[in-house]
Amino acid sequence: LLAITVDISELKTVQRALKESEEKYRNILMNMEEGYWEMDLRGTYTFVNEAECRLHRRTAEEMIGKRSQGFYSPETDARISAIFNRVYKTGTPAPMLDLEIDRADGSIATIESSASLLKDATGTPVGFFGISRDISEKRKAENELEQYRRDLEQMVRERTKALEEAQGELVKRQTGREGFSIR
């Protein structure tokens, strides 16, 4: 009878640490406020966190396995395709970009989203990943502020014109009085 024993306690410790690390990062991804998504090279969602689902007002089941084209207008989809092509060719991440998404409830939201190249362990590109956040309220407030600024500028122009007219009228009256003054 021949028996071989190997101490695998170190291996078990490393495996436990790896599992804890994976759980920690999955917990972060699933519970962060920003949306996180992953797609394959064809633009099919392979992973979305809860926040990304809230942005789209869809469940993960409604998104995973679906091409992103169904969630954007044709113009936005063409823009996204161009961005993904550039990211794929250069390997350079795309910074936060404003995009409009068509939500499941029919509403449209403005989001900010980044895109980076997702690579496997050998460095081969396998897809894309990114972070998204809803900026609809921010854009609405900026638009309202811009409209208020334009309205104020118009009011200033109108008041300036009225003051210039009043000043011209005052100058005419003063000139008229001086012409009639007796000395």
PDB file of N, CA and C in Angstrom, residues 57-151:
ATOM      1  N   ARG A  57     -34.868  51.214 -16.880  1.00  0.00           N
ATOM      2  CA  ARG A  57     -36.181  50.768 -16.410  1.00  0.00           C
ATOM      3  C   ARG A  57     -36.542  49.420 -17.023  1.00  0.00           C
ATOM      4  N   ARG A  58     -35.519  48.539 -16.978  1.00  0.00           N
ATOM      5  CA  ARG A  58     -35.661  47.169 -17.457  1.00  0.00           C
ATOM      6  C   ARG A  58     -35.004  46.246 -16.437  1.00  0.00           C
ATOM      7  N   THR A  59     -35.379  44.985 -16.474  1.00  0.00           N
ATOM      8  CA  THR A  59     -34.723  44.003 -15.613  1.00  0.00           C
ATOM      9  C   THR A  59     -33.450  43.513 -16.299  1.00  0.00           C
ATOM     10  N   ALA A  60     -32.582  42.898 -15.520  1.00  0.00           N
ATOM     11  CA  ALA A  60     -31.355  42.329 -16.099  1.00  0.00           C
ATOM     12  C   ALA A  60     -31.714  41.288 -17.157  1.00  0.00           C
ATOM     13  N   GLU A  61     -32.773  40.523 -16.902  1.00  0.00           N
ATOM     14  CA  GLU A  61     -33.198  39.496 -17.863  1.00  0.00           C
ATOM     15  C   GLU A  61     -33.640  40.114 -19.193  1.00  0.00           C
ATOM     16  N   GLU A  62     -34.206  41.319 -19.129  1.00  0.00           N
ATOM     17  CA  GLU A  62     -34.639  42.007 -20.346  1.00  0.00           C
ATOM     18  C   GLU A  62     -33.457  42.576 -21.129  1.00  0.00           C
ATOM     19  N   MET A  63     -32.311  42.737 -20.458  1.00  0.00           N
ATOM     20  CA  MET A  63     -31.160  43.363 -21.104  1.00  0.00           C
ATOM     21  C   MET A  63     -30.092  42.347 -21.531  1.00  0.00           C
ATOM     22  N   ILE A  64     -29.743  41.439 -20.649  1.00  0.00           N
ATOM     23  CA  ILE A  64     -28.659  40.497 -20.936  1.00  0.00           C
ATOM     24  C   ILE A  64     -29.050  39.592 -22.103  1.00  0.00           C
ATOM     25  N   GLY A  65     -28.140  39.493 -23.050  1.00  0.00           N
ATOM     26  CA  GLY A  65     -28.393  38.700 -24.248  1.00  0.00           C
ATOM     27  C   GLY A  65     -29.018  39.506 -25.376  1.00  0.00           C
ATOM     28  N   LYS A  66     -29.331  40.771 -25.101  1.00  0.00           N
ATOM     29  CA  LYS A  66     -29.934  41.646 -26.117  1.00  0.00           C
ATOM     30  C   LYS A  66     -28.891  42.620 -26.633  1.00  0.00           C
ATOM     31  N   ARG A  67     -29.012  42.943 -27.898  1.00  0.00           N
ATOM     32  CA  ARG A  67     -28.122  43.946 -28.486  1.00  0.00           C
ATOM     33  C   ARG A  67     -28.538  45.316 -28.003  1.00  0.00           C
ATOM     34  N   SER A  68     -27.588  46.174 -27.834  1.00  0.00           N
ATOM     35  CA  SER A  68     -27.864  47.518 -27.310  1.00  0.00           C
ATOM     36  C   SER A  68     -28.688  48.360 -28.278  1.00  0.00           C
ATOM     37  N   GLN A  69     -28.724  47.976 -29.548  1.00  0.00           N
ATOM     38  CA  GLN A  69     -29.435  48.768 -30.554  1.00  0.00           C
ATOM     39  C   GLN A  69     -30.899  48.999 -30.200  1.00  0.00           C
ATOM     40  N   GLY A  70     -31.510  48.081 -29.489  1.00  0.00           N
ATOM     41  CA  GLY A  70     -32.918  48.217 -29.139  1.00  0.00           C
ATOM     42  C   GLY A  70     -33.191  49.238 -28.061  1.00  0.00           C
ATOM     43  N   PHE A  71     -32.139  49.778 -27.459  1.00  0.00           N
ATOM     44  CA  PHE A  71     -32.308  50.678 -26.327  1.00  0.00           C
ATOM     45  C   PHE A  71     -31.975  52.125 -26.659  1.00  0.00           C
ATOM     46  N   TYR A  72     -31.634  52.389 -27.908  1.00  0.00           N
ATOM     47  CA  TYR A  72     -31.226  53.735 -28.314  1.00  0.00           C
ATOM     48  C   TYR A  72     -31.893  54.101 -29.629  1.00  0.00           C
ATOM     49  N   SER A  73     -31.969  55.384 -29.892  1.00  0.00           N
ATOM     50  CA  SER A  73     -32.479  55.837 -31.184  1.00  0.00           C
ATOM     51  C   SER A  73     -31.455  55.429 -32.251  1.00  0.00           C
ATOM     52  N   PRO A  74     -31.857  55.365 -33.517  1.00  0.00           N
ATOM     53  CA  PRO A  74     -30.900  55.011 -34.579  1.00  0.00           C
ATOM     54  C   PRO A  74     -29.695  55.961 -34.616  1.00  0.00           C
ATOM     55  N   GLU A  75     -29.918  57.250 -34.365  1.00  0.00           N
ATOM     56  CA  GLU A  75     -28.809  58.216 -34.376  1.00  0.00           C
ATOM     57  C   GLU A  75     -27.831  57.933 -33.239  1.00  0.00           C
ATOM     58  N   THR A  76     -28.380  57.697 -32.033  1.00  0.00           N
ATOM     59  CA  THR A  76     -27.530  57.408 -30.874  1.00  0.00           C
ATOM     60  C   THR A  76     -26.810  56.084 -31.071  1.00  0.00           C
ATOM     61  N   ASP A  77     -27.522  55.099 -31.640  1.00  0.00           N
ATOM     62  CA  ASP A  77     -26.893  53.800 -31.877  1.00  0.00           C
ATOM     63  C   ASP A  77     -25.725  53.923 -32.852  1.00  0.00           C
ATOM     64  N   ALA A  78     -25.876  54.735 -33.896  1.00  0.00           N
ATOM     65  CA  ALA A  78     -24.778  54.947 -34.850  1.00  0.00           C
ATOM     66  C   ALA A  78     -23.590  55.610 -34.147  1.00  0.00           C
ATOM     67  N   ARG A  79     -23.887  56.550 -33.274  1.00  0.00           N
ATOM     68  CA  ARG A  79     -22.834  57.234 -32.511  1.00  0.00           C
ATOM     69  C   ARG A  79     -22.100  56.243 -31.594  1.00  0.00           C
ATOM     70  N   ILE A  80     -22.870  55.380 -30.927  1.00  0.00           N
ATOM     71  CA  ILE A  80     -22.271  54.376 -30.040  1.00  0.00           C
ATOM     72  C   ILE A  80     -21.397  53.419 -30.839  1.00  0.00           C
ATOM     73  N   SER A  81     -21.866  52.980 -31.991  1.00  0.00           N
ATOM     74  CA  SER A  81     -21.083  52.070 -32.842  1.00  0.00           C
ATOM     75  C   SER A  81     -19.756  52.702 -33.234  1.00  0.00           C
ATOM     76  N   ALA A  82     -19.788  53.977 -33.600  1.00  0.00           N
ATOM     77  CA  ALA A  82     -18.553  54.683 -33.969  1.00  0.00           C
ATOM     78  C   ALA A  82     -17.604  54.763 -32.772  1.00  0.00           C
ATOM     79  N   ILE A  83     -18.146  55.016 -31.600  1.00  0.00           N
ATOM     80  CA  ILE A  83     -17.323  55.091 -30.385  1.00  0.00           C
ATOM     81  C   ILE A  83     -16.698  53.735 -30.098  1.00  0.00           C
ATOM     82  N   PHE A  84     -17.506  52.661 -30.159  1.00  0.00           N
ATOM     83  CA  PHE A  84     -16.980  51.321 -29.899  1.00  0.00           C
ATOM     84  C   PHE A  84     -15.897  50.952 -30.912  1.00  0.00           C
ATOM     85  N   ASN A  85     -16.108  51.313 -32.177  1.00  0.00           N
ATOM     86  CA  ASN A  85     -15.091  51.028 -33.192  1.00  0.00           C
ATOM     87  C   ASN A  85     -13.779  51.731 -32.870  1.00  0.00           C
ATOM     88  N   ARG A  86     -13.875  53.001 -32.448  1.00  0.00           N
ATOM     89  CA  ARG A  86     -12.670  53.748 -32.098  1.00  0.00           C
ATOM     90  C   ARG A  86     -11.984  53.138 -30.870  1.00  0.00           C
ATOM     91  N   VAL A  87     -12.764  52.776 -29.865  1.00  0.00           N
ATOM     92  CA  VAL A  87     -12.199  52.160 -28.658  1.00  0.00           C
ATOM     93  C   VAL A  87     -11.534  50.836 -29.024  1.00  0.00           C
ATOM     94  N   TYR A  88     -12.177  50.048 -29.877  1.00  0.00           N
ATOM     95  CA  TYR A  88     -11.624  48.755 -30.287  1.00  0.00           C
ATOM     96  C   TYR A  88     -10.310  48.933 -31.048  1.00  0.00           C
ATOM     97  N   LYS A  89     -10.299  49.869 -31.998  1.00  0.00           N
ATOM     98  CA  LYS A  89      -9.101  50.074 -32.824  1.00  0.00           C
ATOM     99  C   LYS A  89      -7.933  50.675 -32.056  1.00  0.00           C
ATOM    100  N   THR A  90      -8.225  51.609 -31.144  1.00  0.00           N
ATOM    101  CA  THR A  90      -7.147  52.312 -30.449  1.00  0.00           C
ATOM    102  C   THR A  90      -6.842  51.743 -29.071  1.00  0.00           C
ATOM    103  N   GLY A  91      -7.812  51.058 -28.482  1.00  0.00           N
ATOM    104  CA  GLY A  91      -7.642  50.577 -27.113  1.00  0.00           C
ATOM    105  C   GLY A  91      -7.785  51.684 -26.084  1.00  0.00           C
ATOM    106  N   THR A  92      -8.049  52.907 -26.562  1.00  0.00           N
ATOM    107  CA  THR A  92      -8.188  54.058 -25.670  1.00  0.00           C
ATOM    108  C   THR A  92      -9.642  54.186 -25.210  1.00  0.00           C
ATOM    109  N   PRO A  93      -9.869  54.264 -23.904  1.00  0.00           N
ATOM    110  CA  PRO A  93     -11.243  54.408 -23.414  1.00  0.00           C
ATOM    111  C   PRO A  93     -11.894  55.701 -23.911  1.00  0.00           C
ATOM    112  N   ALA A  94     -13.195  55.635 -24.106  1.00  0.00           N
ATOM    113  CA  ALA A  94     -13.968  56.834 -24.463  1.00  0.00           C
ATOM    114  C   ALA A  94     -14.382  57.504 -23.164  1.00  0.00           C
ATOM    115  N   PRO A  95     -14.183  58.805 -23.067  1.00  0.00           N
ATOM    116  CA  PRO A  95     -14.584  59.510 -21.840  1.00  0.00           C
ATOM    117  C   PRO A  95     -16.103  59.560 -21.719  1.00  0.00           C
ATOM    118  N   MET A  96     -16.568  60.120 -20.622  1.00  0.00           N
ATOM    119  CA  MET A  96     -18.007  60.241 -20.403  1.00  0.00           C
ATOM    120  C   MET A  96     -18.655  61.019 -21.547  1.00  0.00           C
ATOM    121  N   LEU A  97     -19.665  60.427 -22.145  1.00  0.00           N
ATOM    122  CA  LEU A  97     -20.383  61.024 -23.261  1.00  0.00           C
ATOM    123  C   LEU A  97     -21.859  61.115 -22.910  1.00  0.00           C
ATOM    124  N   ASP A  98     -22.513  62.154 -23.369  1.00  0.00           N
ATOM    125  CA  ASP A  98     -23.957  62.283 -23.181  1.00  0.00           C
ATOM    126  C   ASP A  98     -24.667  61.472 -24.252  1.00  0.00           C
ATOM    127  N   LEU A  99     -25.586  60.618 -23.821  1.00  0.00           N
ATOM    128  CA  LEU A  99     -26.374  59.793 -24.722  1.00  0.00           C
ATOM    129  C   LEU A  99     -27.823  59.807 -24.274  1.00  0.00           C
ATOM    130  N   GLU A 100     -28.730  59.611 -25.202  1.00  0.00           N
ATOM    131  CA  GLU A 100     -30.137  59.477 -24.847  1.00  0.00           C
ATOM    132  C   GLU A 100     -30.530  58.023 -24.991  1.00  0.00           C
ATOM    133  N   ILE A 101     -31.216  57.493 -23.959  1.00  0.00           N
ATOM    134  CA  ILE A 101     -31.685  56.115 -24.010  1.00  0.00           C
ATOM    135  C   ILE A 101     -33.202  56.099 -24.053  1.00  0.00           C
ATOM    136  N   ASP A 102     -33.723  55.106 -24.759  1.00  0.00           N
ATOM    137  CA  ASP A 102     -35.166  54.879 -24.801  1.00  0.00           C
ATOM    138  C   ASP A 102     -35.482  53.871 -23.698  1.00  0.00           C
ATOM    139  N   ARG A 103     -36.192  54.322 -22.678  1.00  0.00           N
ATOM    140  CA  ARG A 103     -36.510  53.458 -21.541  1.00  0.00           C
ATOM    141  C   ARG A 103     -37.685  52.538 -21.871  1.00  0.00           C
ATOM    142  N   ALA A 104     -37.798  51.488 -21.088  1.00  0.00           N
ATOM    143  CA  ALA A 104     -38.865  50.508 -21.292  1.00  0.00           C
ATOM    144  C   ALA A 104     -40.246  51.130 -21.160  1.00  0.00           C
ATOM    145  N   ASP A 105     -40.377  52.185 -20.334  1.00  0.00           N
ATOM    146  CA  ASP A 105     -41.684  52.822 -20.141  1.00  0.00           C
ATOM    147  C   ASP A 105     -42.005  53.867 -21.208  1.00  0.00           C
ATOM    148  N   GLY A 106     -41.144  53.990 -22.216  1.00  0.00           N
ATOM    149  CA  GLY A 106     -41.380  54.937 -23.303  1.00  0.00           C
ATOM    150  C   GLY A 106     -40.741  56.293 -23.086  1.00  0.00           C
ATOM    151  N   SER A 107     -40.236  56.548 -21.887  1.00  0.00           N
ATOM    152  CA  SER A 107     -39.589  57.833 -21.635  1.00  0.00           C
ATOM    153  C   SER A 107     -38.165  57.810 -22.189  1.00  0.00           C
ATOM    154  N   ILE A 108     -37.602  58.998 -22.314  1.00  0.00           N
ATOM    155  CA  ILE A 108     -36.226  59.138 -22.789  1.00  0.00           C
ATOM    156  C   ILE A 108     -35.422  59.759 -21.664  1.00  0.00           C
ATOM    157  N   ALA A 109     -34.245  59.217 -21.425  1.00  0.00           N
ATOM    158  CA  ALA A 109     -33.367  59.752 -20.381  1.00  0.00           C
ATOM    159  C   ALA A 109     -32.040  60.149 -21.009  1.00  0.00           C
ATOM    160  N   THR A 110     -31.431  61.161 -20.449  1.00  0.00           N
ATOM    161  CA  THR A 110     -30.085  61.552 -20.860  1.00  0.00           C
ATOM    162  C   THR A 110     -29.126  60.945 -19.848  1.00  0.00           C
ATOM    163  N   ILE A 111     -28.166  60.197 -20.357  1.00  0.00           N
ATOM    164  CA  ILE A 111     -27.180  59.574 -19.480  1.00  0.00           C
ATOM    165  C   ILE A 111     -25.791  60.006 -19.893  1.00  0.00           C
ATOM    166  N   GLU A 112     -24.886  59.854 -18.973  1.00  0.00           N
ATOM    167  CA  GLU A 112     -23.468  60.025 -19.226  1.00  0.00           C
ATOM    168  C   GLU A 112     -22.890  58.623 -19.151  1.00  0.00           C
ATOM    169  N   SER A 113     -22.108  58.226 -20.132  1.00  0.00           N
ATOM    170  CA  SER A 113     -21.558  56.873 -20.120  1.00  0.00           C
ATOM    171  C   SER A 113     -20.153  56.867 -20.692  1.00  0.00           C
ATOM    172  N   SER A 114     -19.333  56.000 -20.132  1.00  0.00           N
ATOM    173  CA  SER A 114     -17.978  55.791 -20.648  1.00  0.00           C
ATOM    174  C   SER A 114     -17.939  54.432 -21.330  1.00  0.00           C
ATOM    175  N   ALA A 115     -16.886  54.170 -22.076  1.00  0.00           N
ATOM    176  CA  ALA A 115     -16.713  52.863 -22.712  1.00  0.00           C
ATOM    177  C   ALA A 115     -15.227  52.530 -22.757  1.00  0.00           C
ATOM    178  N   SER A 116     -14.907  51.319 -22.331  1.00  0.00           N
ATOM    179  CA  SER A 116     -13.524  50.844 -22.352  1.00  0.00           C
ATOM    180  C   SER A 116     -13.501  49.455 -22.953  1.00  0.00           C
ATOM    181  N   LEU A 117     -12.346  49.064 -23.433  1.00  0.00           N
ATOM    182  CA  LEU A 117     -12.175  47.750 -24.048  1.00  0.00           C
ATOM    183  C   LEU A 117     -12.021  46.694 -22.963  1.00  0.00           C
ATOM    184  N   LEU A 118     -12.787  45.625 -23.070  1.00  0.00           N
ATOM    185  CA  LEU A 118     -12.719  44.497 -22.147  1.00  0.00           C
ATOM    186  C   LEU A 118     -11.852  43.422 -22.791  1.00  0.00           C
ATOM    187  N   LYS A 119     -10.822  42.986 -22.067  1.00  0.00           N
ATOM    188  CA  LYS A 119      -9.893  41.988 -22.606  1.00  0.00           C
ATOM    189  C   LYS A 119      -9.903  40.747 -21.730  1.00  0.00           C
ATOM    190  N   ASP A 120      -9.602  39.608 -22.342  1.00  0.00           N
ATOM    191  CA  ASP A 120      -9.490  38.381 -21.564  1.00  0.00           C
ATOM    192  C   ASP A 120      -8.096  38.302 -20.936  1.00  0.00           C
ATOM    193  N   ALA A 121      -7.801  37.186 -20.298  1.00  0.00           N
ATOM    194  CA  ALA A 121      -6.529  37.017 -19.575  1.00  0.00           C
ATOM    195  C   ALA A 121      -5.314  37.097 -20.495  1.00  0.00           C
ATOM    196  N   THR A 122      -5.501  36.827 -21.781  1.00  0.00           N
ATOM    197  CA  THR A 122      -4.377  36.875 -22.719  1.00  0.00           C
ATOM    198  C   THR A 122      -4.220  38.240 -23.372  1.00  0.00           C
ATOM    199  N   GLY A 123      -5.141  39.170 -23.050  1.00  0.00           N
ATOM    200  CA  GLY A 123      -5.073  40.512 -23.634  1.00  0.00           C
ATOM    201  C   GLY A 123      -5.867  40.660 -24.914  1.00  0.00           C
ATOM    202  N   THR A 124      -6.595  39.625 -25.291  1.00  0.00           N
ATOM    203  CA  THR A 124      -7.413  39.670 -26.502  1.00  0.00           C
ATOM    204  C   THR A 124      -8.726  40.400 -26.213  1.00  0.00           C
ATOM    205  N   PRO A 125      -9.088  41.388 -27.045  1.00  0.00           N
ATOM    206  CA  PRO A 125     -10.363  42.092 -26.827  1.00  0.00           C
ATOM    207  C   PRO A 125     -11.539  41.128 -26.940  1.00  0.00           C
ATOM    208  N   VAL A 126     -12.443  41.190 -25.946  1.00  0.00           N
ATOM    209  CA  VAL A 126     -13.627  40.332 -25.955  1.00  0.00           C
ATOM    210  C   VAL A 126     -14.920  41.134 -25.851  1.00  0.00           C
ATOM    211  N   GLY A 127     -14.797  42.437 -25.621  1.00  0.00           N
ATOM    212  CA  GLY A 127     -16.001  43.248 -25.500  1.00  0.00           C
ATOM    213  C   GLY A 127     -15.697  44.632 -24.964  1.00  0.00           C
ATOM    214  N   PHE A 128     -16.704  45.203 -24.341  1.00  0.00           N
ATOM    215  CA  PHE A 128     -16.612  46.560 -23.816  1.00  0.00           C
ATOM    216  C   PHE A 128     -17.258  46.599 -22.434  1.00  0.00           C
ATOM    217  N   PHE A 129     -16.841  47.565 -21.631  1.00  0.00           N
ATOM    218  CA  PHE A 129     -17.481  47.795 -20.341  1.00  0.00           C
ATOM    219  C   PHE A 129     -17.516  49.290 -20.088  1.00  0.00           C
ATOM    220  N   GLY A 130     -18.425  49.692 -19.209  1.00  0.00           N
ATOM    221  CA  GLY A 130     -18.511  51.111 -18.915  1.00  0.00           C
ATOM    222  C   GLY A 130     -19.368  51.416 -17.710  1.00  0.00           C
ATOM    223  N   ILE A 131     -19.336  52.676 -17.362  1.00  0.00           N
ATOM    224  CA  ILE A 131     -20.097  53.222 -16.238  1.00  0.00           C
ATOM    225  C   ILE A 131     -21.102  54.223 -16.813  1.00  0.00           C
ATOM    226  N   SER A 132     -22.320  54.236 -16.275  1.00  0.00           N
ATOM    227  CA  SER A 132     -23.369  55.160 -16.729  1.00  0.00           C
ATOM    228  C   SER A 132     -24.019  55.833 -15.532  1.00  0.00           C
ATOM    229  N   ARG A 133     -24.492  57.047 -15.763  1.00  0.00           N
ATOM    230  CA  ARG A 133     -25.282  57.738 -14.731  1.00  0.00           C
ATOM    231  C   ARG A 133     -26.338  58.591 -15.416  1.00  0.00           C
ATOM    232  N   ASP A 134     -27.469  58.705 -14.748  1.00  0.00           N
ATOM    233  CA  ASP A 134     -28.586  59.494 -15.259  1.00  0.00           C
ATOM    234  C   ASP A 134     -28.310  60.965 -14.992  1.00  0.00           C
ATOM    235  N   ILE A 135     -28.287  61.768 -16.052  1.00  0.00           N
ATOM    236  CA  ILE A 135     -28.068  63.212 -15.907  1.00  0.00           C
ATOM    237  C   ILE A 135     -29.265  64.000 -16.454  1.00  0.00           C
ATOM    238  N   SER A 136     -30.416  63.333 -16.543  1.00  0.00           N
ATOM    239  CA  SER A 136     -31.614  63.985 -17.085  1.00  0.00           C
ATOM    240  C   SER A 136     -31.973  65.238 -16.308  1.00  0.00           C
ATOM    241  N   GLU A 137     -32.009  65.139 -14.989  1.00  0.00           N
ATOM    242  CA  GLU A 137     -32.374  66.293 -14.162  1.00  0.00           C
ATOM    243  C   GLU A 137     -31.318  67.390 -14.268  1.00  0.00           C
ATOM    244  N   LYS A 138     -30.064  66.999 -14.325  1.00  0.00           N
ATOM    245  CA  LYS A 138     -28.979  67.974 -14.468  1.00  0.00           C
ATOM    246  C   LYS A 138     -29.127  68.728 -15.785  1.00  0.00           C
ATOM    247  N   ARG A 139     -29.360  68.011 -16.889  1.00  0.00           N
ATOM    248  CA  ARG A 139     -29.532  68.652 -18.192  1.00  0.00           C
ATOM    249  C   ARG A 139     -30.773  69.542 -18.204  1.00  0.00           C
ATOM    250  N   LYS A 140     -31.848  69.088 -17.575  1.00  0.00           N
ATOM    251  CA  LYS A 140     -33.071  69.888 -17.510  1.00  0.00           C
ATOM    252  C   LYS A 140     -32.794  71.196 -16.764  1.00  0.00           C
ATOM    253  N   ALA A 141     -32.103  71.101 -15.632  1.00  0.00           N
ATOM    254  CA  ALA A 141     -31.773  72.312 -14.855  1.00  0.00           C
ATOM    255  C   ALA A 141     -30.855  73.229 -15.658  1.00  0.00           C
ATOM    256  N   GLU A 142     -29.870  72.660 -16.369  1.00  0.00           N
ATOM    257  CA  GLU A 142     -28.975  73.476 -17.196  1.00  0.00           C
ATOM    258  C   GLU A 142     -29.751  74.167 -18.300  1.00  0.00           C
ATOM    259  N   ASN A 143     -30.675  73.466 -18.928  1.00  0.00           N
ATOM    260  CA  ASN A 143     -31.490  74.069 -19.992  1.00  0.00           C
ATOM    261  C   ASN A 143     -32.373  75.182 -19.450  1.00  0.00           C
ATOM    262  N   GLU A 144     -32.972  74.957 -18.278  1.00  0.00           N
ATOM    263  CA  GLU A 144     -33.799  75.995 -17.661  1.00  0.00           C
ATOM    264  C   GLU A 144     -32.952  77.212 -17.303  1.00  0.00           C
ATOM    265  N   LEU A 145     -31.762  76.970 -16.784  1.00  0.00           N
ATOM    266  CA  LEU A 145     -30.859  78.066 -16.435  1.00  0.00           C
ATOM    267  C   LEU A 145     -30.441  78.842 -17.685  1.00  0.00           C
ATOM    268  N   GLU A 146     -30.169  78.133 -18.758  1.00  0.00           N
ATOM    269  CA  GLU A 146     -29.805  78.784 -20.020  1.00  0.00           C
ATOM    270  C   GLU A 146     -30.976  79.625 -20.539  1.00  0.00           C
ATOM    271  N   GLN A 147     -32.180  79.096 -20.454  1.00  0.00           N
ATOM    272  CA  GLN A 147     -33.357  79.848 -20.889  1.00  0.00           C
ATOM    273  C   GLN A 147     -33.538  81.091 -20.017  1.00  0.00           C
ATOM    274  N   TYR A 148     -33.337  80.948 -18.722  1.00  0.00           N
ATOM    275  CA  TYR A 148     -33.436  82.085 -17.804  1.00  0.00           C
ATOM    276  C   TYR A 148     -32.386  83.137 -18.163  1.00  0.00           C
ATOM    277  N   ARG A 149     -31.167  82.696 -18.486  1.00  0.00           N
ATOM    278  CA  ARG A 149     -30.100  83.623 -18.889  1.00  0.00           C
ATOM    279  C   ARG A 149     -30.498  84.379 -20.142  1.00  0.00           C
ATOM    280  N   ARG A 150     -31.049  83.665 -21.139  1.00  0.00           N
ATOM    281  CA  ARG A 150     -31.482  84.317 -22.378  1.00  0.00           C
ATOM    282  C   ARG A 150     -32.612  85.311 -22.105  1.00  0.00           C
ATOM    283  N   ASP A 151     -33.548  84.905 -21.237  1.00  0.00           N
ATOM    284  CA  ASP A 151     -34.652  85.818 -20.878  1.00  0.00           C
ATOM    285  C   ASP A 151     -34.118  87.070 -20.196  1.00  0.00           C
TER     286      ASP A 151
END
